[in-house]
mmCIF file of C-alpha atoms in Angstrom:
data_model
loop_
_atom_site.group_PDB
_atom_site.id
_atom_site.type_symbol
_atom_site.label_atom_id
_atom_site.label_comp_id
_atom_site.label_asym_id
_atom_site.label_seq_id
_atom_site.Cartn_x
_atom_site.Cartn_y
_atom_site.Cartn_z
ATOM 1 C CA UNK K 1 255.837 -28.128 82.558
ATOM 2 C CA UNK K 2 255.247 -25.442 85.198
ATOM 3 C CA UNK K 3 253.266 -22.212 85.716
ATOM 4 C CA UNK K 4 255.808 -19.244 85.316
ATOM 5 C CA UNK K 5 253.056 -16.582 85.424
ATOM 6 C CA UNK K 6 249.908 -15.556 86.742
ATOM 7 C CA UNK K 7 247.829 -12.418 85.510
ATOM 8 C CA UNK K 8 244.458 -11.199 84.732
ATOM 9 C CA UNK K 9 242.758 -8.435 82.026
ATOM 10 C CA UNK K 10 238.877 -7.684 82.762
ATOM 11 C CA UNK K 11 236.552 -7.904 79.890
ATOM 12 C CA UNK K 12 233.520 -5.026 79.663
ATOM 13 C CA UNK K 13 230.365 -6.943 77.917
ATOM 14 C CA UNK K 14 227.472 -5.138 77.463
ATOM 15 C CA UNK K 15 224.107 -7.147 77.034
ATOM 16 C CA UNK K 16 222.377 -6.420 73.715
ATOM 17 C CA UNK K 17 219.059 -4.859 75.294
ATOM 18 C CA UNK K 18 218.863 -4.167 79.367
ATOM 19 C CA UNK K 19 216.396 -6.288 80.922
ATOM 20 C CA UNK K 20 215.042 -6.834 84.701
ATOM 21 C CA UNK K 21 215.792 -9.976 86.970
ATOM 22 C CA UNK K 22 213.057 -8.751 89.126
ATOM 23 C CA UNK K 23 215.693 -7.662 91.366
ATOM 24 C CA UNK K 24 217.787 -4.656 89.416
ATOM 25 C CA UNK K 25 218.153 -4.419 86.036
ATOM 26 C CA UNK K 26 221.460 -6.157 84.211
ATOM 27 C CA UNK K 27 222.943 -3.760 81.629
ATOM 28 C CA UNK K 28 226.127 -5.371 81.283
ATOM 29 C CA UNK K 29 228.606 -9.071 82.487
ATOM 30 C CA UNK K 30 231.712 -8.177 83.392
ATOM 31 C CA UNK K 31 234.886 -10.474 83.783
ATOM 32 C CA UNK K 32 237.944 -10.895 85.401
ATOM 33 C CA UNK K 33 239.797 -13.256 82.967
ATOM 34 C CA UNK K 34 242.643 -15.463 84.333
ATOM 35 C CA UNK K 35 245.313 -16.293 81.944
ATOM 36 C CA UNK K 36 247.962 -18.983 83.513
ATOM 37 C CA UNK K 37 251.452 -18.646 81.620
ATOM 38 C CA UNK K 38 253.660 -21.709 81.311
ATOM 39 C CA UNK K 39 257.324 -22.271 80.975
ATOM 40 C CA UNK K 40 256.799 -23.853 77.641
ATOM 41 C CA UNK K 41 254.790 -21.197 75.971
ATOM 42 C CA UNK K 42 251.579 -22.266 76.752
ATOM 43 C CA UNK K 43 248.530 -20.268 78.035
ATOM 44 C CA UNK K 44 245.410 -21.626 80.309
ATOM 45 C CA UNK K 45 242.367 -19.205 80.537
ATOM 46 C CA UNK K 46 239.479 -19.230 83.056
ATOM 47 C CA UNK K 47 237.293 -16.353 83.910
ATOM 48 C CA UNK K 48 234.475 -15.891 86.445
ATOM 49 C CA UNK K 49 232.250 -12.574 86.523
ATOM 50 C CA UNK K 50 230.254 -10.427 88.001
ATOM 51 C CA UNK K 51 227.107 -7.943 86.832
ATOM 52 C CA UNK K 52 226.785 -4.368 86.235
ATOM 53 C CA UNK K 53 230.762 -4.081 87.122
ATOM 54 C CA UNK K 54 230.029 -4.298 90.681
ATOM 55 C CA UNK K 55 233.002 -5.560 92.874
ATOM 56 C CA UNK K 56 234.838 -6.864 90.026
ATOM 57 C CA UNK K 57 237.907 -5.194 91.306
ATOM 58 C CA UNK K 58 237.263 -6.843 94.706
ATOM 59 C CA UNK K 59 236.959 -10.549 92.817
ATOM 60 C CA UNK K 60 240.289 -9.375 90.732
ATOM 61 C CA UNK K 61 242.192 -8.753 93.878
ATOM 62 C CA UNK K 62 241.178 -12.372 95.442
ATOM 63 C CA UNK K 63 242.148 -14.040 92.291
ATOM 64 C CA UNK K 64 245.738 -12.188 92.243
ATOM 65 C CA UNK K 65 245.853 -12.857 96.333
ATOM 66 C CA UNK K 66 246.280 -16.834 95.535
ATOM 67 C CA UNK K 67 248.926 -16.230 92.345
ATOM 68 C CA UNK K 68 251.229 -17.904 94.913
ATOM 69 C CA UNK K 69 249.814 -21.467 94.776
ATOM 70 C CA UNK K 70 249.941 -21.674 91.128
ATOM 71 C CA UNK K 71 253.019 -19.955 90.224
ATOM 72 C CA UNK K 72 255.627 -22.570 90.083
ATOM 73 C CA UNK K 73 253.416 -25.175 90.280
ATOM 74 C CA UNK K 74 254.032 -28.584 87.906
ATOM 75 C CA UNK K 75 250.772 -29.274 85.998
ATOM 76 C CA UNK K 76 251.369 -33.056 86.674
ATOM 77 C CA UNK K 77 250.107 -31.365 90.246
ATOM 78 C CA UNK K 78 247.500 -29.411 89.324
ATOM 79 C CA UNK K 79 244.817 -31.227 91.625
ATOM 80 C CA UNK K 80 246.840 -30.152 94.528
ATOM 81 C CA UNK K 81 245.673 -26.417 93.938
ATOM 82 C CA UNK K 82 242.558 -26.741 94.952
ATOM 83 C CA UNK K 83 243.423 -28.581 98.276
ATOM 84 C CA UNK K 84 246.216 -25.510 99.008
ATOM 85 C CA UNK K 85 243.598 -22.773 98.135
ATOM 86 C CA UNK K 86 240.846 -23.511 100.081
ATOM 87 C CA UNK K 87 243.224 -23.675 103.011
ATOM 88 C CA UNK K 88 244.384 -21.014 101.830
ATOM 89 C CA UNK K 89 241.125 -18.779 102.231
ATOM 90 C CA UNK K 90 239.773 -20.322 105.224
ATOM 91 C CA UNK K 91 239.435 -17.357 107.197
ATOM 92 C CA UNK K 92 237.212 -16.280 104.569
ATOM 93 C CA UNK K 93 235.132 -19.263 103.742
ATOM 94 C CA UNK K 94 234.932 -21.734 101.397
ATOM 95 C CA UNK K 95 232.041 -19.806 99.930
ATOM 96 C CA UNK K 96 231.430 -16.539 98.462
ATOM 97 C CA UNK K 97 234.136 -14.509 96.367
ATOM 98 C CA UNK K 98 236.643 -17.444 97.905
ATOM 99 C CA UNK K 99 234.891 -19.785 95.601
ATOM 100 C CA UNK K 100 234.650 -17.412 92.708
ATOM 101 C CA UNK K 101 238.390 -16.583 92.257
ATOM 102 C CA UNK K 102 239.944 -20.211 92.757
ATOM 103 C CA UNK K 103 237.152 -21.380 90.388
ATOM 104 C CA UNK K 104 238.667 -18.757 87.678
ATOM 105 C CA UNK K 105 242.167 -20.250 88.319
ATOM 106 C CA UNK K 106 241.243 -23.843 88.451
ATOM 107 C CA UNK K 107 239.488 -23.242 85.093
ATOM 108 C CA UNK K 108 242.807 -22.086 83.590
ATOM 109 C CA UNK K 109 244.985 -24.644 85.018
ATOM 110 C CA UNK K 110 242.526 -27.580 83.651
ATOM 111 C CA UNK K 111 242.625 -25.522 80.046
ATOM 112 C CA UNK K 112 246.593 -25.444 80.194
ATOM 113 C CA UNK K 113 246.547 -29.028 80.596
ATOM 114 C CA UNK K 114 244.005 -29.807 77.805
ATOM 115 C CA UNK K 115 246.341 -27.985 75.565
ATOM 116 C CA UNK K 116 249.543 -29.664 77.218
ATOM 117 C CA UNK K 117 248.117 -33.267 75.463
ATOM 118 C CA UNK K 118 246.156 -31.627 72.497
ATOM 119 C CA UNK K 119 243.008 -32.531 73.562
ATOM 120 C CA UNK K 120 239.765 -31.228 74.711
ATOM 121 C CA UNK K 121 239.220 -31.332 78.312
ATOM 122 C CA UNK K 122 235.711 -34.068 77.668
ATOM 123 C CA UNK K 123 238.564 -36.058 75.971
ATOM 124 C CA UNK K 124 240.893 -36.061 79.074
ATOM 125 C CA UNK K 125 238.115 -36.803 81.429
ATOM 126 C CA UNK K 126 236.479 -39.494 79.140
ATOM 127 C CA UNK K 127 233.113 -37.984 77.484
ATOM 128 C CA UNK K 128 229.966 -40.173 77.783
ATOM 129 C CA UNK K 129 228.939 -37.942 74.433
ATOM 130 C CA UNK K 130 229.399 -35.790 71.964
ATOM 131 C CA UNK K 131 226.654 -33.577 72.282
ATOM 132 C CA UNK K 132 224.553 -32.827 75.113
ATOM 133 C CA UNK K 133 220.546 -31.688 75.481
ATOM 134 C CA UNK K 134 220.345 -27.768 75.692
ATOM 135 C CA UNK K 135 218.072 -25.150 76.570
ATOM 136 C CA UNK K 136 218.262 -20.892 76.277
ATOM 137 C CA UNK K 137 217.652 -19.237 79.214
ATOM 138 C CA UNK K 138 216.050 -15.867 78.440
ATOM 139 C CA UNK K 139 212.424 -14.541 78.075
ATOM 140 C CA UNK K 140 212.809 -12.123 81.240
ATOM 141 C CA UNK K 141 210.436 -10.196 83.400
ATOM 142 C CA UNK K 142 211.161 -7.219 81.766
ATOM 143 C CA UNK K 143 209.683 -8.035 78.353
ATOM 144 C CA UNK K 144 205.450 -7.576 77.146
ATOM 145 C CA UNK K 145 203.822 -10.213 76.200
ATOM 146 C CA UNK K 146 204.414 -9.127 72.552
ATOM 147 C CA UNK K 147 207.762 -9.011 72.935
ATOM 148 C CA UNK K 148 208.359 -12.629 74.796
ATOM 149 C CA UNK K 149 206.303 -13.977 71.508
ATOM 150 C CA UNK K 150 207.996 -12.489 68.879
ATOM 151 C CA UNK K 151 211.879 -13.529 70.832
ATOM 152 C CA UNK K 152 210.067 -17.337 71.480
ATOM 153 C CA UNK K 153 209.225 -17.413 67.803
ATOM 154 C CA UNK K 154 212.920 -16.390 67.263
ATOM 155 C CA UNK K 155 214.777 -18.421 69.552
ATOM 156 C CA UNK K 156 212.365 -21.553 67.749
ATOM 157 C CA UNK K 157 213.759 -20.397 64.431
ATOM 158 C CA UNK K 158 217.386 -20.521 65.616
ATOM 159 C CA UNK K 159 216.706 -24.266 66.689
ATOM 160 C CA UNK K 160 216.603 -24.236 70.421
ATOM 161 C CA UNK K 161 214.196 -27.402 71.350
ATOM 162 C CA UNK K 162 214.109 -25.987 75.503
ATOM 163 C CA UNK K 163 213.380 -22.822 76.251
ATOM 164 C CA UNK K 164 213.350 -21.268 79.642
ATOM 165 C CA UNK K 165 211.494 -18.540 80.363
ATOM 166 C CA UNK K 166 210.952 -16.433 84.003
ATOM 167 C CA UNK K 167 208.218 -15.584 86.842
ATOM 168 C CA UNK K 168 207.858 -14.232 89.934
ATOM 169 C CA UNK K 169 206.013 -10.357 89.313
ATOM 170 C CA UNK K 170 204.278 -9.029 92.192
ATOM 171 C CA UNK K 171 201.028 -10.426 90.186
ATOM 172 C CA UNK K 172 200.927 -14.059 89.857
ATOM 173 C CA UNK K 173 197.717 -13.760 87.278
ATOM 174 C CA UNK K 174 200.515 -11.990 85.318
ATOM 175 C CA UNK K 175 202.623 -14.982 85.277
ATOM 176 C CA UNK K 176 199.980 -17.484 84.372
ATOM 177 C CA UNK K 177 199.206 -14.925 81.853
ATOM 178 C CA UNK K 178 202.443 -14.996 80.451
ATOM 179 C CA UNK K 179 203.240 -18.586 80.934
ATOM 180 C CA UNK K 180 200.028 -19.376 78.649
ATOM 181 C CA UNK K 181 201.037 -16.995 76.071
ATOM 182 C CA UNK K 182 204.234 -18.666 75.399
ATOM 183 C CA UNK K 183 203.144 -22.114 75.421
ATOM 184 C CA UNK K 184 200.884 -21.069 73.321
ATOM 185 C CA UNK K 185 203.801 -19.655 70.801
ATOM 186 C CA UNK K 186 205.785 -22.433 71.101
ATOM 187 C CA UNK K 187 203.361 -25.868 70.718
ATOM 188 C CA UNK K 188 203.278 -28.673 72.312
ATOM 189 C CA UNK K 189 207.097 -29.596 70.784
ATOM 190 C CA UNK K 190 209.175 -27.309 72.761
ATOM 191 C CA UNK K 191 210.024 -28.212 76.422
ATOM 192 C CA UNK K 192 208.891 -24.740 78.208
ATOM 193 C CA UNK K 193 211.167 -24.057 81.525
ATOM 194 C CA UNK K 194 209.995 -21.934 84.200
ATOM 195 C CA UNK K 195 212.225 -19.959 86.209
ATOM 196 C CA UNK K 196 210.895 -18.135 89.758
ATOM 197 C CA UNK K 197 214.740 -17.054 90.498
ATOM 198 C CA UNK K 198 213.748 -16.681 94.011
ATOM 199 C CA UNK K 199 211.599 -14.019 93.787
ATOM 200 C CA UNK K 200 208.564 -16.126 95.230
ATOM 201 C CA UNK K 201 208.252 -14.989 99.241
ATOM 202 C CA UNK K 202 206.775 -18.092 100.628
ATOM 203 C CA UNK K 203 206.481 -22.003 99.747
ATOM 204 C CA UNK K 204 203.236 -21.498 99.648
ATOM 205 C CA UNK K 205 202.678 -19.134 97.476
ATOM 206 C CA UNK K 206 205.226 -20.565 95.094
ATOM 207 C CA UNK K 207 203.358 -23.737 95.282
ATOM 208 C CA UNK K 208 199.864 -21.798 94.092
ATOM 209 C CA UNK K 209 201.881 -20.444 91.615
ATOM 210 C CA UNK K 210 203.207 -23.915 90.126
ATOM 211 C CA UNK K 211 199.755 -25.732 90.604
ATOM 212 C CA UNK K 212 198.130 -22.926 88.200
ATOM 213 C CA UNK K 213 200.764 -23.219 85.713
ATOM 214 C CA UNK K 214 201.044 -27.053 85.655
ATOM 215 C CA UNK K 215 198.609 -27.359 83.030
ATOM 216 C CA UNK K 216 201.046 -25.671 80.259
ATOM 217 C CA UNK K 217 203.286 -28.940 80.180
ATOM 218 C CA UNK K 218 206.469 -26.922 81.989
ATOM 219 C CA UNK K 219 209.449 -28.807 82.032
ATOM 220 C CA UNK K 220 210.333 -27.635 85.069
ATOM 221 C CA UNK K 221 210.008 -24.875 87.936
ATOM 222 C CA UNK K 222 213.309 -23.626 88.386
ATOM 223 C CA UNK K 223 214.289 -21.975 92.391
ATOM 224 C CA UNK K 224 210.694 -21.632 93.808
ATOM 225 C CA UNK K 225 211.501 -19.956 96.854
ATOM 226 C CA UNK K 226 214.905 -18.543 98.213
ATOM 227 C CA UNK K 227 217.492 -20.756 98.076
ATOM 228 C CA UNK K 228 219.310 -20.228 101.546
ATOM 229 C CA UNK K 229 216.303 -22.023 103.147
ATOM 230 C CA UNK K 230 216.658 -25.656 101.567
ATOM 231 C CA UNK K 231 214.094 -26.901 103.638
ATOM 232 C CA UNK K 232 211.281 -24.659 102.024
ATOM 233 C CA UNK K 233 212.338 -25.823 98.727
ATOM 234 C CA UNK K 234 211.865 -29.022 99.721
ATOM 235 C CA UNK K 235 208.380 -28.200 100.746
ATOM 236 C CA UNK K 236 207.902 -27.121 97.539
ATOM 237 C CA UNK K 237 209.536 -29.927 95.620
ATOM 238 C CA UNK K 238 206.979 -32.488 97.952
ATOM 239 C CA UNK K 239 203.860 -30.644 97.041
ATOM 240 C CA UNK K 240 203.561 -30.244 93.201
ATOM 241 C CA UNK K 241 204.126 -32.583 89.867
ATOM 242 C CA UNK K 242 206.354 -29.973 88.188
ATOM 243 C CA UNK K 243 210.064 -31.430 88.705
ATOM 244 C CA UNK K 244 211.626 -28.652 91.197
ATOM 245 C CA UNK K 245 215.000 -27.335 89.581
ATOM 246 C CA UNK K 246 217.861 -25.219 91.966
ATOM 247 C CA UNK K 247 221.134 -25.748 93.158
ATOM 248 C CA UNK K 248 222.584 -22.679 91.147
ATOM 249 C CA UNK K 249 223.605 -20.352 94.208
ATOM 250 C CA UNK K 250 224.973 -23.439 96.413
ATOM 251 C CA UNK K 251 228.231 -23.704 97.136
ATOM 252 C CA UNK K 252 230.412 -26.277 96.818
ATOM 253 C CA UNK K 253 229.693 -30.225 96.518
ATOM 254 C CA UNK K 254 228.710 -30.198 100.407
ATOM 255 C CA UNK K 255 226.107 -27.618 99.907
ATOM 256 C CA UNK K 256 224.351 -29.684 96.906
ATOM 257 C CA UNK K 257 225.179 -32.885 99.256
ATOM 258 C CA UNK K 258 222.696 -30.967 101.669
ATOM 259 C CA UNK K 259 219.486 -30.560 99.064
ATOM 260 C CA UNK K 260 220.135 -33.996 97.772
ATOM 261 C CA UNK K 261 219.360 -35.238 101.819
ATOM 262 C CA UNK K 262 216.735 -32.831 102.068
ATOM 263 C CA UNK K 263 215.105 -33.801 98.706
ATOM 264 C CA UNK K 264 215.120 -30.319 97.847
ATOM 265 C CA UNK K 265 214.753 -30.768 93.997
ATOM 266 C CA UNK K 266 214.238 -33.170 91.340
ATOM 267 C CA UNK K 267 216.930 -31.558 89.399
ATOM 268 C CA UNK K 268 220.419 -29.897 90.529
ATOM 269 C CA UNK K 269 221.999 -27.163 88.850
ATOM 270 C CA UNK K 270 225.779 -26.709 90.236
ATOM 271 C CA UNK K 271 227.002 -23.157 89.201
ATOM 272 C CA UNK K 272 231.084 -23.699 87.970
ATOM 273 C CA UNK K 273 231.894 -20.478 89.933
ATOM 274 C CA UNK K 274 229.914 -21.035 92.829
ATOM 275 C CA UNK K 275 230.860 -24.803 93.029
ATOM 276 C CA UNK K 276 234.923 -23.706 92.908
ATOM 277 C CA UNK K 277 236.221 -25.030 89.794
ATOM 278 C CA UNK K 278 235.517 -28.248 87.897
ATOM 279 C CA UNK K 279 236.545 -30.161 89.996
ATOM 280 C CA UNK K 280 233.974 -29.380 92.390
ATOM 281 C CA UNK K 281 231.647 -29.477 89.509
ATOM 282 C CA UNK K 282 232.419 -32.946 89.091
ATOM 283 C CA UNK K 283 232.407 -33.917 92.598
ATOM 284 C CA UNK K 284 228.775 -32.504 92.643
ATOM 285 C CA UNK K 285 227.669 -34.413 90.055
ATOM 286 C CA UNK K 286 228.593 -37.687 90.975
ATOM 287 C CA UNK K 287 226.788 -37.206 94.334
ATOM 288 C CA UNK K 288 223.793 -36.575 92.082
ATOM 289 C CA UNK K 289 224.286 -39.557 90.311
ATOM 290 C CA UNK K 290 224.062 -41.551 93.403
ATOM 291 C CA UNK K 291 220.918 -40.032 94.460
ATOM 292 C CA UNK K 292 219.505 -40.681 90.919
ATOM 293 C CA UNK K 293 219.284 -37.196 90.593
ATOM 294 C CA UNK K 294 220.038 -35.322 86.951
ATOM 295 C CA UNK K 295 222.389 -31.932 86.498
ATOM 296 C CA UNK K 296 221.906 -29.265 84.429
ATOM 297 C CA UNK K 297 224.992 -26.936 84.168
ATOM 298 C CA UNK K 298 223.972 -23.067 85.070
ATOM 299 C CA UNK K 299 225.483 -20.162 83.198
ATOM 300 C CA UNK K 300 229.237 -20.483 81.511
ATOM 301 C CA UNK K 301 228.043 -22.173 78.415
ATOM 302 C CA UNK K 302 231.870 -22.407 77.177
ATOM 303 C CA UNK K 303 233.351 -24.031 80.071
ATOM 304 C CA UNK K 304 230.797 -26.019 81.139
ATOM 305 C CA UNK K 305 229.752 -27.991 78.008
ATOM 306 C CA UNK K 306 232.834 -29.959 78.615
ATOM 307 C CA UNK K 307 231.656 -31.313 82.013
ATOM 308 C CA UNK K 308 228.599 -32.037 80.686
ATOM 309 C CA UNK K 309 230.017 -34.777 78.029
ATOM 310 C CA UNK K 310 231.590 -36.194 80.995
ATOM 311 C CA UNK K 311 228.573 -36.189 83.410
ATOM 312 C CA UNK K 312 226.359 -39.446 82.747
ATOM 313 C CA UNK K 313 223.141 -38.054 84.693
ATOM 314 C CA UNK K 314 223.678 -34.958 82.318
ATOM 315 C CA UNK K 315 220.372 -33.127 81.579
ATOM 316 C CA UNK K 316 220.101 -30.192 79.783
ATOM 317 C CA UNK K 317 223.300 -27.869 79.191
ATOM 318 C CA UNK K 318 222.755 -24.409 79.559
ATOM 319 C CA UNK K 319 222.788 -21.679 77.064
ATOM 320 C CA UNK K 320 222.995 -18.039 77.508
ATOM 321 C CA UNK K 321 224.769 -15.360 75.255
ATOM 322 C CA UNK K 322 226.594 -13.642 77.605
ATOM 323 C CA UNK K 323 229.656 -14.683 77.052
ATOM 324 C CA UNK K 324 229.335 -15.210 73.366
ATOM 325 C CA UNK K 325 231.415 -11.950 72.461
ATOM 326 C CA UNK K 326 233.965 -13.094 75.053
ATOM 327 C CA UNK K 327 235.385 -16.191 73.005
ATOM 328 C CA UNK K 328 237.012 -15.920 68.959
ATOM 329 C CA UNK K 329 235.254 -19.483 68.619
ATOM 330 C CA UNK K 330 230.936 -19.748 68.819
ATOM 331 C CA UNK K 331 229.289 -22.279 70.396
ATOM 332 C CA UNK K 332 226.954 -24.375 68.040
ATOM 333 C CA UNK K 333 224.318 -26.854 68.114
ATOM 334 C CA UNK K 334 223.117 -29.499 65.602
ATOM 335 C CA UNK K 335 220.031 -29.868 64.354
ATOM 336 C CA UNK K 336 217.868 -30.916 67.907
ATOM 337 C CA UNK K 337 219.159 -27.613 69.651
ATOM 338 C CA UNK K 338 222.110 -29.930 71.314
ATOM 339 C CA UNK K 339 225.593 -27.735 71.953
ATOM 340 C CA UNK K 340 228.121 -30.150 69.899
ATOM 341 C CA UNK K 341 231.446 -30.527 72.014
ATOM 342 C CA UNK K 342 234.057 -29.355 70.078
ATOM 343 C CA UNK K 343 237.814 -31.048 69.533
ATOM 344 C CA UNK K 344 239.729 -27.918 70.208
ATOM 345 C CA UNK K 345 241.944 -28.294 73.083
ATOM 346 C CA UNK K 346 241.374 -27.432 76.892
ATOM 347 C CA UNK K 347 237.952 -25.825 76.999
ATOM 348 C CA UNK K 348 238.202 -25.405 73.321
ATOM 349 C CA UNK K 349 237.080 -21.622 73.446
ATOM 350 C CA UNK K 350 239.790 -18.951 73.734
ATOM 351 C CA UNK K 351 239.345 -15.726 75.120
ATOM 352 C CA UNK K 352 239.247 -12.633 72.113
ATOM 353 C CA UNK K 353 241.913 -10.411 72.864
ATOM 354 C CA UNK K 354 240.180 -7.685 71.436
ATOM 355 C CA UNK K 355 237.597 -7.452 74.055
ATOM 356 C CA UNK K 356 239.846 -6.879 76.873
ATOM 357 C CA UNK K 357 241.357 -4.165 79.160
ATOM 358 C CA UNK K 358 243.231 -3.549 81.885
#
């Protein structure tokens, strides 16, 4: 079976209320969707994204600019794509939007072939489970006090057992403010995550900020400082209790080989855009696993769950709705807040038409 086509719709999705990173405000996640055509009638699908529609047509282009590696190819030599495109874009890096787009197509090629045996993609790679540990990731800057209690209280009601929540205002008696309140919501049941997003200026002020927070049981303190200085997050990481979380905006398994030498965190978070494709994913994870170190998956929920059943030094998986109105199929949990793997082939999402345009 070969590829016989390459081409790509974008996908408009509006987030239910605005709300502030502490950078710019996110009003909506926008796609470019990659669907790989086969001469047997199949279809793989991978996406990546940006925010707020900014240079999504830039990230479109890239992903058509490498239609020639694919287009032809046998998927019994699918692996070979990944070698071909990074050569490929080497006068542009490994990193960046190089990363993005052969992420989106690798995605697609590994859901063609879950669908060429019938099989989810966990199934192909041999899943350690069935389910894996999750947390939500919301509770932004943006929101009162009021308002982060009455969404905790929700997100508890819809069975979430972790729930991440974020930091990092110009106050940091406002975030231990915060931070109290919703511990306070949730009990001492529900893991409470803590997310600075690297909006914290200095390791030392991040590290004030984690001391006077360590008291509300937080599961862990999530990018302390900016990430493109490793070696202040491992200042961090060496100087509190709180397990230090980041990895998210690395790129590529060498970049998470770096913070694993520097003992950057206590926790890695590979991003399956950022990383290249799964098989980068993968690659990172396995160099955590010889460093004793756990993964937590960061953003695409869908895709990533998969990897997750395959990863044994798997942590939590991570949920956010985002994509939610991108996929005909939801994403459930059971009754501990775990995301269930489902038995649909490939990814075992598929993409809803109806959301897409040209």
């Amino acid at each position: 079976m070969k590829i016989s086509r390459l081409r790509t719709r974008v996908a408009h999705l509006p987030v239910a209320k605005p709300f502030s990173t502490g950078r710019y405000d996110v009003r909506s996640v926008d796609c470019v969707c990659v669907f790989l055509e086969t001469d047997e009638g199949l279809v793989g699908e991978g996406m990546c994204y940006v925010t707020n529609g900014r240079r999504l047509k830039v990230l479109r282009e890239m992903i058509v600019s490498l239609e020639h590696l694919v287009v032809g190819l046998d998927l019994g030599q699918s692996g070979s794509f990944v070698l071909n495109a990074f050569n490929d874009v080497r006068a542009f890096g490994r990193q960046g939007i190089s990363a993005l787009a052969i992420s989106a197509v690798e995605e697609a090629l590994w859901d063609v072939r879950g669908k060429q045996f019938g099989v989810n993609i966990s199934h192909i790679l041999g899943a350690c489970r069935t389910t894996v540990p999750s947390y939500v990731n919301s509770l932004w800057l943006s929101a009162t006090i009021d308002e982060l209690h009455k969404e905790a209280e929700g997100l508890v009601r819809q069975g979430f057992r972790a729930i991440k929540m974020h930091v990092g205002l110009p106050d940091p008696g406002k975030d231990v403010e915060r931070v109290r309140a919703v511990r306070e919501m949730l009990g001492p049941d529900v893991v409470l995550l803590v997310d600075a997003a690297q909006l914290i200026a200095s390791p030392e002020a991040s590290i004030k900020l984690a001391r006077r927070i360590e008291e509300f049981d937080i599961g862990w303190y999530e990018e302390p400082v900016m990430g493109s200085n490793p070696l202040s997050e491992a200042k961090v990481a060496a100087a509190i209790d709180i397990p230090v979380a980041t990895g998210e905006y690395t790129y590529n398994h060498q970049g998470i080989f770096e913070l694993l030498q520097l003992k950057a965190a206590d926790i890695l978070m590979p991003d399956l855009q950022r990383m290249g494709g799964p098989t980068e994913f993968l690659k990172a994870a396995a160099i955590c696993e010889a460093f004793d170190i756990p993964v937590s998956s960061h953003v695409f929920p869908q895709m990533s769950l998969a990897l997750m059943a395959c990863v044994p030094n798997a942590s939590y998986h991570e949920y956010i709705n985002w994509f939610d109105a991108l996929y005909q199929e939801p994403l459930l949990r059971d009754e501990r807040g775990a995301s269930i793997v489902p038995n649909r082939p490939g990814w075992g999402f598929t993409i809803d038409p109806s959301v897409l345009a040209d």
